[in-house]
Amino acid sequence: MNIIDTTFYNLVNQIKSLSEKEIYHKMRQAFDQVPEEMQRSFMNFFNQFGYWGLLDIDKNNYEEIELKSSALFHHIDDFVWMYEHLNDYRSKKTLYSILSNWFQYDFDTSSKTREILFDDYFDLDIVKCDENEVIVDLGAYTGDTILSYLHNYGLNSYKKIYCYEITPETFEVLKENLKPYPNIECRLKGIGDELTSMSVNDNEESSSANTLKTAENGSVTVTTLDQDIKEPITLIKADIEGFEQKAIKGCLEHIKKDHPKLLISVYHNNEDLWKIAKMIYEVHDDYKFYLRYNSYPTYPTEITLIAI
């Protein structure tokens, strides 16, 4: 085995040798070695978004660490499956850096694997695009991803683009920003695994982190990609704040028939990192998987699964 394989499996074997309670205590010990200023930064970040559990060092609430330790204990074999299905060693070391960050607050490795060469989603060594692309952007926000796509591949690099956004105010900005470009259709809808209506749960920090919540008289139409788009799709990007698994379930026919490139955010909980790849693999086992992340190395987020 090479050094990356050896390092990864050493970490796996260490985790497997411990009980769930021992994993938690190891993580707590590592966290206690982090400077208090950084601990409070973690606390503010986790509590602001609420994806990974609460952390409050003043009230002795370490739910975030408890949930991470549970994920490592119960799903370490799933993380191994993920590692063994990644298609390059850059991805493998990225996965190791994320798990090492969770388990032992390893900031050094995550700083080395952070994406610095390419824009989010668009690793030009992996994601090849041309003028025939039919693109779906789930969580289009203000159009930043599409503008990045056009910057990276050129103005003539697509046939059609569909943009989905759930926040009305942001939707207006999205339309305005993409107005100069032809054949781009913006839809004020959510994408999930069923036809329903929901409400927007506003995030106080940024509308980019708005989520959907169940409501009797929801103002947001939620549909599936299989229902909403009938033409073949060549590329799907999804960053929809924890709804990614539902979106995958709602576009299984497109995945089966069209085999689109998939650029999926996998950081909004502790299971997407391995589970979404397994969902895709069960539909088409010839997909090749890559992992990239672009955020502060103290806690890796903006993690993208690239499935080609």
PDB file of C-alpha atoms in Angstrom:
ATOM      1  CA  MET A   1       0.000   0.000   0.000  1.00  0.00           C
ATOM      2  CA  ASN A   2       1.094   3.556  -0.588  1.00  0.00           C
ATOM      3  CA  ILE A   3       1.329   6.223   2.105  1.00  0.00           C
ATOM      4  CA  ILE A   4      -2.234   7.529   1.602  1.00  0.00           C
ATOM      5  CA  ASP A   5      -3.759   4.046   1.821  1.00  0.00           C
ATOM      6  CA  THR A   6      -1.639   3.201   4.853  1.00  0.00           C
ATOM      7  CA  THR A   7      -2.578   6.399   6.662  1.00  0.00           C
ATOM      8  CA  PHE A   8      -6.274   5.963   5.925  1.00  0.00           C
ATOM      9  CA  TYR A   9      -6.483   2.332   7.038  1.00  0.00           C
ATOM     10  CA  ASN A  10      -4.453   3.072  10.169  1.00  0.00           C
ATOM     11  CA  LEU A  11      -7.082   5.660  11.098  1.00  0.00           C
ATOM     12  CA  VAL A  12      -9.879   3.194  10.286  1.00  0.00           C
ATOM     13  CA  ASN A  13      -8.288   0.472  12.415  1.00  0.00           C
ATOM     14  CA  GLN A  14      -7.859   2.883  15.303  1.00  0.00           C
ATOM     15  CA  ILE A  15     -11.540   3.856  15.143  1.00  0.00           C
ATOM     16  CA  LYS A  16     -12.649   0.231  14.809  1.00  0.00           C
ATOM     17  CA  SER A  17     -10.697  -0.721  17.936  1.00  0.00           C
ATOM     18  CA  LEU A  18     -12.769   1.667  20.068  1.00  0.00           C
ATOM     19  CA  SER A  19     -16.288   1.596  21.437  1.00  0.00           C
ATOM     20  CA  GLU A  20     -18.637   4.449  20.602  1.00  0.00           C
ATOM     21  CA  LYS A  21     -18.068   5.946  24.041  1.00  0.00           C
ATOM     22  CA  GLU A  22     -14.286   5.681  23.632  1.00  0.00           C
ATOM     23  CA  ILE A  23     -14.458   7.396  20.247  1.00  0.00           C
ATOM     24  CA  TYR A  24     -16.414  10.238  21.833  1.00  0.00           C
ATOM     25  CA  HIS A  25     -13.890  10.611  24.663  1.00  0.00           C
ATOM     26  CA  LYS A  26     -10.973  10.607  22.184  1.00  0.00           C
ATOM     27  CA  MET A  27     -12.695  13.355  20.219  1.00  0.00           C
ATOM     28  CA  ARG A  28     -13.433  15.346  23.383  1.00  0.00           C
ATOM     29  CA  GLN A  29      -9.795  15.093  24.430  1.00  0.00           C
ATOM     30  CA  ALA A  30      -8.680  16.363  21.034  1.00  0.00           C
ATOM     31  CA  PHE A  31     -11.252  19.173  21.150  1.00  0.00           C
ATOM     32  CA  ASP A  32     -10.072  20.215  24.603  1.00  0.00           C
ATOM     33  CA  GLN A  33      -6.589  20.762  23.160  1.00  0.00           C
ATOM     34  CA  VAL A  34      -7.941  23.296  20.668  1.00  0.00           C
ATOM     35  CA  PRO A  35      -7.468  26.926  21.781  1.00  0.00           C
ATOM     36  CA  GLU A  36     -10.594  28.364  23.413  1.00  0.00           C
ATOM     37  CA  GLU A  37     -10.948  31.074  20.787  1.00  0.00           C
ATOM     38  CA  MET A  38     -11.176  28.411  18.109  1.00  0.00           C
ATOM     39  CA  GLN A  39     -13.562  26.335  20.213  1.00  0.00           C
ATOM     40  CA  ARG A  40     -15.908  29.307  20.388  1.00  0.00           C
ATOM     41  CA  SER A  41     -15.564  29.851  16.670  1.00  0.00           C
ATOM     42  CA  PHE A  42     -16.667  26.230  16.137  1.00  0.00           C
ATOM     43  CA  MET A  43     -19.523  26.759  18.569  1.00  0.00           C
ATOM     44  CA  ASN A  44     -20.803  29.834  16.756  1.00  0.00           C
ATOM     45  CA  PHE A  45     -20.505  28.146  13.362  1.00  0.00           C
ATOM     46  CA  PHE A  46     -22.265  24.889  14.275  1.00  0.00           C
ATOM     47  CA  ASN A  47     -25.066  26.637  16.153  1.00  0.00           C
ATOM     48  CA  GLN A  48     -25.591  29.158  13.364  1.00  0.00           C
ATOM     49  CA  PHE A  49     -26.407  26.506  10.772  1.00  0.00           C
ATOM     50  CA  GLY A  50     -27.668  23.612  12.876  1.00  0.00           C
ATOM     51  CA  TYR A  51     -26.743  20.906  10.374  1.00  0.00           C
ATOM     52  CA  TRP A  52     -24.414  18.890  12.588  1.00  0.00           C
ATOM     53  CA  GLY A  53     -25.795  19.300  16.100  1.00  0.00           C
ATOM     54  CA  LEU A  54     -25.334  21.881  18.832  1.00  0.00           C
ATOM     55  CA  LEU A  55     -22.094  22.804  20.557  1.00  0.00           C
ATOM     56  CA  ASP A  56     -22.085  24.945  23.700  1.00  0.00           C
ATOM     57  CA  ILE A  57     -18.966  24.746  25.832  1.00  0.00           C
ATOM     58  CA  ASP A  58     -20.520  26.992  28.496  1.00  0.00           C
ATOM     59  CA  LYS A  59     -23.504  24.684  28.979  1.00  0.00           C
ATOM     60  CA  ASN A  60     -21.511  21.467  28.550  1.00  0.00           C
ATOM     61  CA  ASN A  61     -23.476  20.589  25.411  1.00  0.00           C
ATOM     62  CA  TYR A  62     -21.343  18.575  22.977  1.00  0.00           C
ATOM     63  CA  GLU A  63     -24.073  17.166  20.763  1.00  0.00           C
ATOM     64  CA  GLU A  64     -22.080  17.889  17.603  1.00  0.00           C
ATOM     65  CA  ILE A  65     -19.213  15.717  18.829  1.00  0.00           C
ATOM     66  CA  GLU A  66     -21.608  13.013  20.004  1.00  0.00           C
ATOM     67  CA  LEU A  67     -23.213  12.836  16.548  1.00  0.00           C
ATOM     68  CA  LYS A  68     -19.828  12.718  14.829  1.00  0.00           C
ATOM     69  CA  SER A  69     -18.626   9.932  17.127  1.00  0.00           C
ATOM     70  CA  SER A  70     -21.831   7.998  16.429  1.00  0.00           C
ATOM     71  CA  ALA A  71     -21.346   8.417  12.664  1.00  0.00           C
ATOM     72  CA  LEU A  72     -17.767   7.153  12.874  1.00  0.00           C
ATOM     73  CA  PHE A  73     -18.728   4.180  15.057  1.00  0.00           C
ATOM     74  CA  HIS A  74     -21.788   3.026  13.113  1.00  0.00           C
ATOM     75  CA  HIS A  75     -20.640   3.857   9.581  1.00  0.00           C
ATOM     76  CA  ILE A  76     -16.886   3.385   9.462  1.00  0.00           C
ATOM     77  CA  ASP A  77     -17.375   0.529   6.959  1.00  0.00           C
ATOM     78  CA  ASP A  78     -19.453   2.869   4.791  1.00  0.00           C
ATOM     79  CA  PHE A  79     -16.611   5.392   4.847  1.00  0.00           C
ATOM     80  CA  VAL A  80     -14.252   2.582   3.823  1.00  0.00           C
ATOM     81  CA  TRP A  81     -16.620   1.726   0.947  1.00  0.00           C
ATOM     82  CA  MET A  82     -16.516   5.370  -0.088  1.00  0.00           C
ATOM     83  CA  TYR A  83     -12.719   5.460   0.054  1.00  0.00           C
ATOM     84  CA  GLU A  84     -12.414   2.330  -2.069  1.00  0.00           C
ATOM     85  CA  HIS A  85     -14.762   3.756  -4.707  1.00  0.00           C
ATOM     86  CA  LEU A  86     -12.977   7.075  -5.124  1.00  0.00           C
ATOM     87  CA  ASN A  87     -11.202   7.357  -8.450  1.00  0.00           C
ATOM     88  CA  ASP A  88      -8.036   9.288  -7.572  1.00  0.00           C
ATOM     89  CA  TYR A  89      -5.698   9.662  -4.643  1.00  0.00           C
ATOM     90  CA  ARG A  90      -6.453  13.340  -4.331  1.00  0.00           C
ATOM     91  CA  SER A  91     -10.020  12.323  -3.471  1.00  0.00           C
ATOM     92  CA  LYS A  92      -8.855   9.566  -1.139  1.00  0.00           C
ATOM     93  CA  LYS A  93      -6.607  11.931   0.799  1.00  0.00           C
ATOM     94  CA  THR A  94      -9.457  14.455   0.909  1.00  0.00           C
ATOM     95  CA  LEU A  95     -11.731  11.879   2.546  1.00  0.00           C
ATOM     96  CA  TYR A  96      -8.988  10.963   4.999  1.00  0.00           C
ATOM     97  CA  SER A  97      -8.465  14.641   5.849  1.00  0.00           C
ATOM     98  CA  ILE A  98     -12.181  15.097   6.598  1.00  0.00           C
ATOM     99  CA  LEU A  99     -12.382  12.049   8.877  1.00  0.00           C
ATOM    100  CA  SER A 100      -9.111  12.943  10.573  1.00  0.00           C
ATOM    101  CA  ASN A 101     -10.458  16.439  11.153  1.00  0.00           C
ATOM    102  CA  TRP A 102     -13.591  14.987  12.755  1.00  0.00           C
ATOM    103  CA  PHE A 103     -11.750  12.446  14.901  1.00  0.00           C
ATOM    104  CA  GLN A 104      -8.604  14.278  16.005  1.00  0.00           C
ATOM    105  CA  TYR A 105      -9.042  17.915  14.945  1.00  0.00           C
ATOM    106  CA  ASP A 106      -6.322  17.501  12.351  1.00  0.00           C
ATOM    107  CA  PHE A 107      -6.102  20.888  10.639  1.00  0.00           C
ATOM    108  CA  ASP A 108      -2.799  20.222   8.893  1.00  0.00           C
ATOM    109  CA  THR A 109      -4.061  17.558   6.471  1.00  0.00           C
ATOM    110  CA  SER A 110      -7.280  19.424   5.686  1.00  0.00           C
ATOM    111  CA  SER A 111      -5.242  22.525   4.843  1.00  0.00           C
ATOM    112  CA  LYS A 112      -3.257  20.461   2.326  1.00  0.00           C
ATOM    113  CA  THR A 113      -6.314  18.960   0.610  1.00  0.00           C
ATOM    114  CA  ARG A 114      -8.382  22.132   0.291  1.00  0.00           C
ATOM    115  CA  GLU A 115      -9.215  22.957  -3.354  1.00  0.00           C
ATOM    116  CA  ILE A 116      -7.182  25.966  -4.500  1.00  0.00           C
ATOM    117  CA  LEU A 117      -6.808  25.371  -8.251  1.00  0.00           C
ATOM    118  CA  PHE A 118     -10.402  25.332  -9.482  1.00  0.00           C
ATOM    119  CA  ASP A 119     -13.732  26.985  -8.754  1.00  0.00           C
ATOM    120  CA  ASP A 120     -16.299  25.048  -6.737  1.00  0.00           C
ATOM    121  CA  TYR A 121     -17.751  22.138  -8.772  1.00  0.00           C
ATOM    122  CA  PHE A 122     -15.648  22.758 -11.870  1.00  0.00           C
ATOM    123  CA  ASP A 123     -12.459  20.741 -11.665  1.00  0.00           C
ATOM    124  CA  LEU A 124     -11.395  21.028 -15.296  1.00  0.00           C
ATOM    125  CA  ASP A 125      -9.440  17.767 -15.133  1.00  0.00           C
ATOM    126  CA  ILE A 126     -12.629  15.863 -14.362  1.00  0.00           C
ATOM    127  CA  VAL A 127     -15.714  17.817 -15.453  1.00  0.00           C
ATOM    128  CA  LYS A 128     -15.678  18.110 -19.236  1.00  0.00           C
ATOM    129  CA  CYS A 129     -18.427  20.252 -20.817  1.00  0.00           C
ATOM    130  CA  ASP A 130     -19.373  21.467 -24.288  1.00  0.00           C
ATOM    131  CA  GLU A 131     -22.088  23.230 -26.260  1.00  0.00           C
ATOM    132  CA  ASN A 132     -24.525  20.317 -25.886  1.00  0.00           C
ATOM    133  CA  GLU A 133     -24.954  20.560 -22.119  1.00  0.00           C
ATOM    134  CA  VAL A 134     -28.430  20.647 -20.583  1.00  0.00           C
ATOM    135  CA  ILE A 135     -27.657  21.853 -17.065  1.00  0.00           C
ATOM    136  CA  VAL A 136     -29.770  21.857 -13.913  1.00  0.00           C
ATOM    137  CA  ASP A 137     -28.671  24.055 -11.017  1.00  0.00           C
ATOM    138  CA  LEU A 138     -30.461  23.131  -7.784  1.00  0.00           C
ATOM    139  CA  GLY A 139     -29.962  25.852  -5.221  1.00  0.00           C
ATOM    140  CA  ALA A 140     -29.072  28.414  -7.861  1.00  0.00           C
ATOM    141  CA  TYR A 141     -29.010  31.269  -5.300  1.00  0.00           C
ATOM    142  CA  THR A 142     -28.042  34.472  -7.162  1.00  0.00           C
ATOM    143  CA  GLY A 143     -26.622  32.651 -10.186  1.00  0.00           C
ATOM    144  CA  ASP A 144     -23.079  32.436  -8.840  1.00  0.00           C
ATOM    145  CA  THR A 145     -22.565  28.824  -9.930  1.00  0.00           C
ATOM    146  CA  ILE A 146     -23.833  29.455 -13.459  1.00  0.00           C
ATOM    147  CA  LEU A 147     -21.674  32.556 -13.798  1.00  0.00           C
ATOM    148  CA  SER A 148     -18.717  30.450 -12.652  1.00  0.00           C
ATOM    149  CA  TYR A 149     -19.650  27.783 -15.206  1.00  0.00           C
ATOM    150  CA  LEU A 150     -19.732  30.363 -18.015  1.00  0.00           C
ATOM    151  CA  HIS A 151     -16.401  31.787 -16.864  1.00  0.00           C
ATOM    152  CA  ASN A 152     -14.787  28.340 -16.875  1.00  0.00           C
ATOM    153  CA  TYR A 153     -16.272  26.859 -20.047  1.00  0.00           C
ATOM    154  CA  GLY A 154     -17.304  29.860 -22.136  1.00  0.00           C
ATOM    155  CA  LEU A 155     -20.544  31.511 -23.219  1.00  0.00           C
ATOM    156  CA  ASN A 156     -21.206  28.862 -25.884  1.00  0.00           C
ATOM    157  CA  SER A 157     -20.787  25.909 -23.530  1.00  0.00           C
ATOM    158  CA  TYR A 158     -24.427  24.910 -23.104  1.00  0.00           C
ATOM    159  CA  LYS A 159     -27.704  24.293 -24.914  1.00  0.00           C
ATOM    160  CA  LYS A 160     -30.086  24.924 -22.006  1.00  0.00           C
ATOM    161  CA  ILE A 161     -29.826  25.785 -18.306  1.00  0.00           C
ATOM    162  CA  TYR A 162     -32.540  25.339 -15.660  1.00  0.00           C
ATOM    163  CA  CYS A 163     -32.089  27.189 -12.362  1.00  0.00           C
ATOM    164  CA  TYR A 164     -34.112  26.345  -9.248  1.00  0.00           C
ATOM    165  CA  GLU A 165     -34.343  28.652  -6.229  1.00  0.00           C
ATOM    166  CA  ILE A 166     -36.774  28.692  -3.280  1.00  0.00           C
ATOM    167  CA  THR A 167     -36.401  32.212  -1.829  1.00  0.00           C
ATOM    168  CA  PRO A 168     -38.506  34.822  -3.707  1.00  0.00           C
ATOM    169  CA  GLU A 169     -36.197  37.781  -3.035  1.00  0.00           C
ATOM    170  CA  THR A 170     -33.137  35.808  -4.092  1.00  0.00           C
ATOM    171  CA  PHE A 171     -35.023  34.510  -7.123  1.00  0.00           C
ATOM    172  CA  GLU A 172     -35.439  38.064  -8.419  1.00  0.00           C
ATOM    173  CA  VAL A 173     -31.692  38.671  -8.113  1.00  0.00           C
ATOM    174  CA  LEU A 174     -31.050  35.349  -9.859  1.00  0.00           C
ATOM    175  CA  LYS A 175     -33.190  36.331 -12.835  1.00  0.00           C
ATOM    176  CA  GLU A 176     -31.569  39.748 -13.083  1.00  0.00           C
ATOM    177  CA  ASN A 177     -28.028  38.366 -12.949  1.00  0.00           C
ATOM    178  CA  LEU A 178     -28.677  35.771 -15.650  1.00  0.00           C
ATOM    179  CA  LYS A 179     -30.866  37.942 -17.873  1.00  0.00           C
ATOM    180  CA  PRO A 180     -28.050  38.680 -20.377  1.00  0.00           C
ATOM    181  CA  TYR A 181     -27.627  35.001 -21.234  1.00  0.00           C
ATOM    182  CA  PRO A 182     -29.926  33.053 -23.596  1.00  0.00           C
ATOM    183  CA  ASN A 183     -31.707  29.756 -22.959  1.00  0.00           C
ATOM    184  CA  ILE A 184     -31.625  30.004 -19.183  1.00  0.00           C
ATOM    185  CA  GLU A 185     -34.904  29.268 -17.414  1.00  0.00           C
ATOM    186  CA  CYS A 186     -35.337  30.181 -13.743  1.00  0.00           C
ATOM    187  CA  ARG A 187     -37.950  28.328 -11.712  1.00  0.00           C
ATOM    188  CA  LEU A 188     -39.174  29.389  -8.263  1.00  0.00           C
ATOM    189  CA  LYS A 189     -39.512  25.824  -6.981  1.00  0.00           C
ATOM    190  CA  GLY A 190     -37.950  23.350  -4.621  1.00  0.00           C
ATOM    191  CA  ILE A 191     -36.725  19.964  -5.779  1.00  0.00           C
ATOM    192  CA  GLY A 192     -37.248  16.829  -3.704  1.00  0.00           C
ATOM    193  CA  ASP A 193     -38.649  13.313  -3.990  1.00  0.00           C
ATOM    194  CA  GLU A 194     -42.377  14.091  -4.177  1.00  0.00           C
ATOM    195  CA  LEU A 195     -44.905  16.671  -5.345  1.00  0.00           C
ATOM    196  CA  THR A 196     -45.895  18.863  -2.392  1.00  0.00           C
ATOM    197  CA  SER A 197     -45.754  22.390  -1.029  1.00  0.00           C
ATOM    198  CA  MET A 198     -43.518  23.635   1.751  1.00  0.00           C
ATOM    199  CA  SER A 199     -42.386  26.874   3.380  1.00  0.00           C
ATOM    200  CA  VAL A 200     -39.021  28.594   3.459  1.00  0.00           C
ATOM    201  CA  ASN A 201     -37.193  28.382   6.755  1.00  0.00           C
ATOM    202  CA  ASP A 202     -35.112  31.578   6.756  1.00  0.00           C
ATOM    203  CA  ASN A 203     -31.530  31.438   7.965  1.00  0.00           C
ATOM    204  CA  GLU A 204     -30.633  34.577   9.896  1.00  0.00           C
ATOM    205  CA  GLU A 205     -27.085  34.673   8.542  1.00  0.00           C
ATOM    206  CA  SER A 206     -27.648  34.227   4.808  1.00  0.00           C
ATOM    207  CA  SER A 207     -30.469  33.361   2.436  1.00  0.00           C
ATOM    208  CA  SER A 208     -28.041  30.956   0.739  1.00  0.00           C
ATOM    209  CA  ALA A 209     -28.622  28.675   3.744  1.00  0.00           C
ATOM    210  CA  ASN A 210     -32.437  28.858   3.640  1.00  0.00           C
ATOM    211  CA  THR A 211     -34.102  25.470   3.916  1.00  0.00           C
ATOM    212  CA  LEU A 212     -37.542  23.999   3.297  1.00  0.00           C
ATOM    213  CA  LYS A 213     -39.903  22.978   6.074  1.00  0.00           C
ATOM    214  CA  THR A 214     -43.221  21.179   6.122  1.00  0.00           C
ATOM    215  CA  ALA A 215     -46.249  23.478   6.270  1.00  0.00           C
ATOM    216  CA  GLU A 216     -49.998  23.013   5.774  1.00  0.00           C
ATOM    217  CA  ASN A 217     -50.263  25.919   3.348  1.00  0.00           C
ATOM    218  CA  GLY A 218     -46.721  26.138   2.057  1.00  0.00           C
ATOM    219  CA  SER A 219     -45.852  28.911  -0.362  1.00  0.00           C
ATOM    220  CA  VAL A 220     -43.160  26.968  -2.228  1.00  0.00           C
ATOM    221  CA  THR A 221     -44.009  24.346  -4.818  1.00  0.00           C
ATOM    222  CA  VAL A 222     -41.804  21.288  -4.441  1.00  0.00           C
ATOM    223  CA  THR A 223     -41.490  18.840  -7.307  1.00  0.00           C
ATOM    224  CA  THR A 224     -39.084  16.235  -8.690  1.00  0.00           C
ATOM    225  CA  LEU A 225     -36.706  16.581 -11.604  1.00  0.00           C
ATOM    226  CA  ASP A 226     -38.243  13.508 -13.213  1.00  0.00           C
ATOM    227  CA  GLN A 227     -41.607  15.307 -13.199  1.00  0.00           C
ATOM    228  CA  ASP A 228     -40.423  18.821 -13.982  1.00  0.00           C
ATOM    229  CA  ILE A 229     -37.946  18.278 -16.827  1.00  0.00           C
ATOM    230  CA  LYS A 230     -38.699  15.831 -19.613  1.00  0.00           C
ATOM    231  CA  GLU A 231     -35.726  16.400 -21.925  1.00  0.00           C
ATOM    232  CA  PRO A 232     -32.413  14.598 -21.325  1.00  0.00           C
ATOM    233  CA  ILE A 233     -30.153  16.236 -18.738  1.00  0.00           C
ATOM    234  CA  THR A 234     -26.351  16.158 -18.990  1.00  0.00           C
ATOM    235  CA  LEU A 235     -25.295  17.872 -15.731  1.00  0.00           C
ATOM    236  CA  ILE A 236     -26.910  18.354 -12.315  1.00  0.00           C
ATOM    237  CA  LYS A 237     -25.445  20.537  -9.580  1.00  0.00           C
ATOM    238  CA  ALA A 238     -27.152  20.399  -6.174  1.00  0.00           C
ATOM    239  CA  ASP A 239     -26.448  22.479  -3.088  1.00  0.00           C
ATOM    240  CA  ILE A 240     -29.825  22.513  -1.358  1.00  0.00           C
ATOM    241  CA  GLU A 241     -29.067  22.505   2.349  1.00  0.00           C
ATOM    242  CA  GLY A 242     -29.727  18.879   3.219  1.00  0.00           C
ATOM    243  CA  PHE A 243     -32.324  18.066   0.539  1.00  0.00           C
ATOM    244  CA  GLU A 244     -29.726  16.438  -1.717  1.00  0.00           C
ATOM    245  CA  GLN A 245     -30.777  12.849  -0.966  1.00  0.00           C
ATOM    246  CA  LYS A 246     -34.397  13.700  -1.732  1.00  0.00           C
ATOM    247  CA  ALA A 247     -33.345  15.359  -4.986  1.00  0.00           C
ATOM    248  CA  ILE A 248     -31.429  12.229  -6.013  1.00  0.00           C
ATOM    249  CA  LYS A 249     -34.481  10.060  -5.289  1.00  0.00           C
ATOM    250  CA  GLY A 250     -36.574  12.418  -7.410  1.00  0.00           C
ATOM    251  CA  CYS A 251     -34.347  12.183 -10.481  1.00  0.00           C
ATOM    252  CA  LEU A 252     -33.594   8.460 -10.612  1.00  0.00           C
ATOM    253  CA  GLU A 253     -35.085   8.142 -14.105  1.00  0.00           C
ATOM    254  CA  HIS A 254     -32.824  10.896 -15.427  1.00  0.00           C
ATOM    255  CA  ILE A 255     -29.828   9.210 -13.810  1.00  0.00           C
ATOM    256  CA  LYS A 256     -30.798   5.841 -15.298  1.00  0.00           C
ATOM    257  CA  LYS A 257     -31.525   7.133 -18.793  1.00  0.00           C
ATOM    258  CA  ASP A 258     -29.285  10.181 -19.212  1.00  0.00           C
ATOM    259  CA  HIS A 259     -26.291   9.360 -17.009  1.00  0.00           C
ATOM    260  CA  PRO A 260     -25.686  13.053 -16.247  1.00  0.00           C
ATOM    261  CA  LYS A 261     -22.584  14.435 -14.604  1.00  0.00           C
ATOM    262  CA  LEU A 262     -23.475  14.960 -10.935  1.00  0.00           C
ATOM    263  CA  LEU A 263     -21.962  17.697  -8.759  1.00  0.00           C
ATOM    264  CA  ILE A 264     -23.529  17.193  -5.339  1.00  0.00           C
ATOM    265  CA  SER A 265     -22.857  18.928  -2.019  1.00  0.00           C
ATOM    266  CA  VAL A 266     -22.305  16.264   0.648  1.00  0.00           C
ATOM    267  CA  TYR A 267     -21.582  18.241   3.812  1.00  0.00           C
ATOM    268  CA  HIS A 268     -24.981  19.195   5.271  1.00  0.00           C
ATOM    269  CA  ASN A 269     -25.041  16.224   7.666  1.00  0.00           C
ATOM    270  CA  ASN A 270     -22.757  13.379   8.745  1.00  0.00           C
ATOM    271  CA  GLU A 271     -23.995  10.712   6.301  1.00  0.00           C
ATOM    272  CA  ASP A 272     -24.216  12.381   2.880  1.00  0.00           C
ATOM    273  CA  LEU A 273     -20.444  11.998   2.531  1.00  0.00           C
ATOM    274  CA  TRP A 274     -20.869   8.270   1.847  1.00  0.00           C
ATOM    275  CA  LYS A 275     -24.604   7.732   1.387  1.00  0.00           C
ATOM    276  CA  ILE A 276     -25.198   9.844  -1.719  1.00  0.00           C
ATOM    277  CA  ALA A 277     -22.429   8.042  -3.594  1.00  0.00           C
ATOM    278  CA  LYS A 278     -24.027   4.708  -2.637  1.00  0.00           C
ATOM    279  CA  MET A 279     -27.422   5.923  -3.880  1.00  0.00           C
ATOM    280  CA  ILE A 280     -25.905   6.845  -7.246  1.00  0.00           C
ATOM    281  CA  TYR A 281     -23.895   3.620  -7.438  1.00  0.00           C
ATOM    282  CA  GLU A 282     -27.036   1.550  -6.916  1.00  0.00           C
ATOM    283  CA  VAL A 283     -28.552   3.196  -9.995  1.00  0.00           C
ATOM    284  CA  HIS A 284     -25.437   3.075 -12.199  1.00  0.00           C
ATOM    285  CA  ASP A 285     -22.401   1.179 -10.938  1.00  0.00           C
ATOM    286  CA  ASP A 286     -20.151   2.594 -13.668  1.00  0.00           C
ATOM    287  CA  TYR A 287     -20.092   6.111 -12.206  1.00  0.00           C
ATOM    288  CA  LYS A 288     -16.628   7.294 -11.176  1.00  0.00           C
ATOM    289  CA  PHE A 289     -16.480   9.265  -7.923  1.00  0.00           C
ATOM    290  CA  TYR A 290     -14.276  12.168  -6.888  1.00  0.00           C
ATOM    291  CA  LEU A 291     -14.251  14.327  -3.766  1.00  0.00           C
ATOM    292  CA  ARG A 292     -13.219  17.982  -3.481  1.00  0.00           C
ATOM    293  CA  TYR A 293     -13.691  20.577  -0.770  1.00  0.00           C
ATOM    294  CA  ASN A 294     -13.235  24.330  -0.565  1.00  0.00           C
ATOM    295  CA  SER A 295     -13.619  25.985   2.830  1.00  0.00           C
ATOM    296  CA  TYR A 296     -11.598  26.829   5.908  1.00  0.00           C
ATOM    297  CA  PRO A 297      -9.435  23.819   6.847  1.00  0.00           C
ATOM    298  CA  THR A 298     -10.422  24.051  10.521  1.00  0.00           C
ATOM    299  CA  TYR A 299     -13.720  22.384   9.592  1.00  0.00           C
ATOM    300  CA  PRO A 300     -14.105  21.179   5.988  1.00  0.00           C
ATOM    301  CA  THR A 301     -17.396  22.189   4.361  1.00  0.00           C
ATOM    302  CA  GLU A 302     -18.287  23.014   0.757  1.00  0.00           C
ATOM    303  CA  ILE A 303     -17.533  19.348   0.062  1.00  0.00           C
ATOM    304  CA  THR A 304     -18.539  18.270  -3.442  1.00  0.00           C
ATOM    305  CA  LEU A 305     -19.054  14.733  -4.687  1.00  0.00           C
ATOM    306  CA  ILE A 306     -18.303  14.664  -8.406  1.00  0.00           C
ATOM    307  CA  ALA A 307     -19.845  11.641 -10.124  1.00  0.00           C
ATOM    308  CA  ILE A 308     -18.963  11.124 -13.787  1.00  0.00           C
TER     309      ILE A 308
END
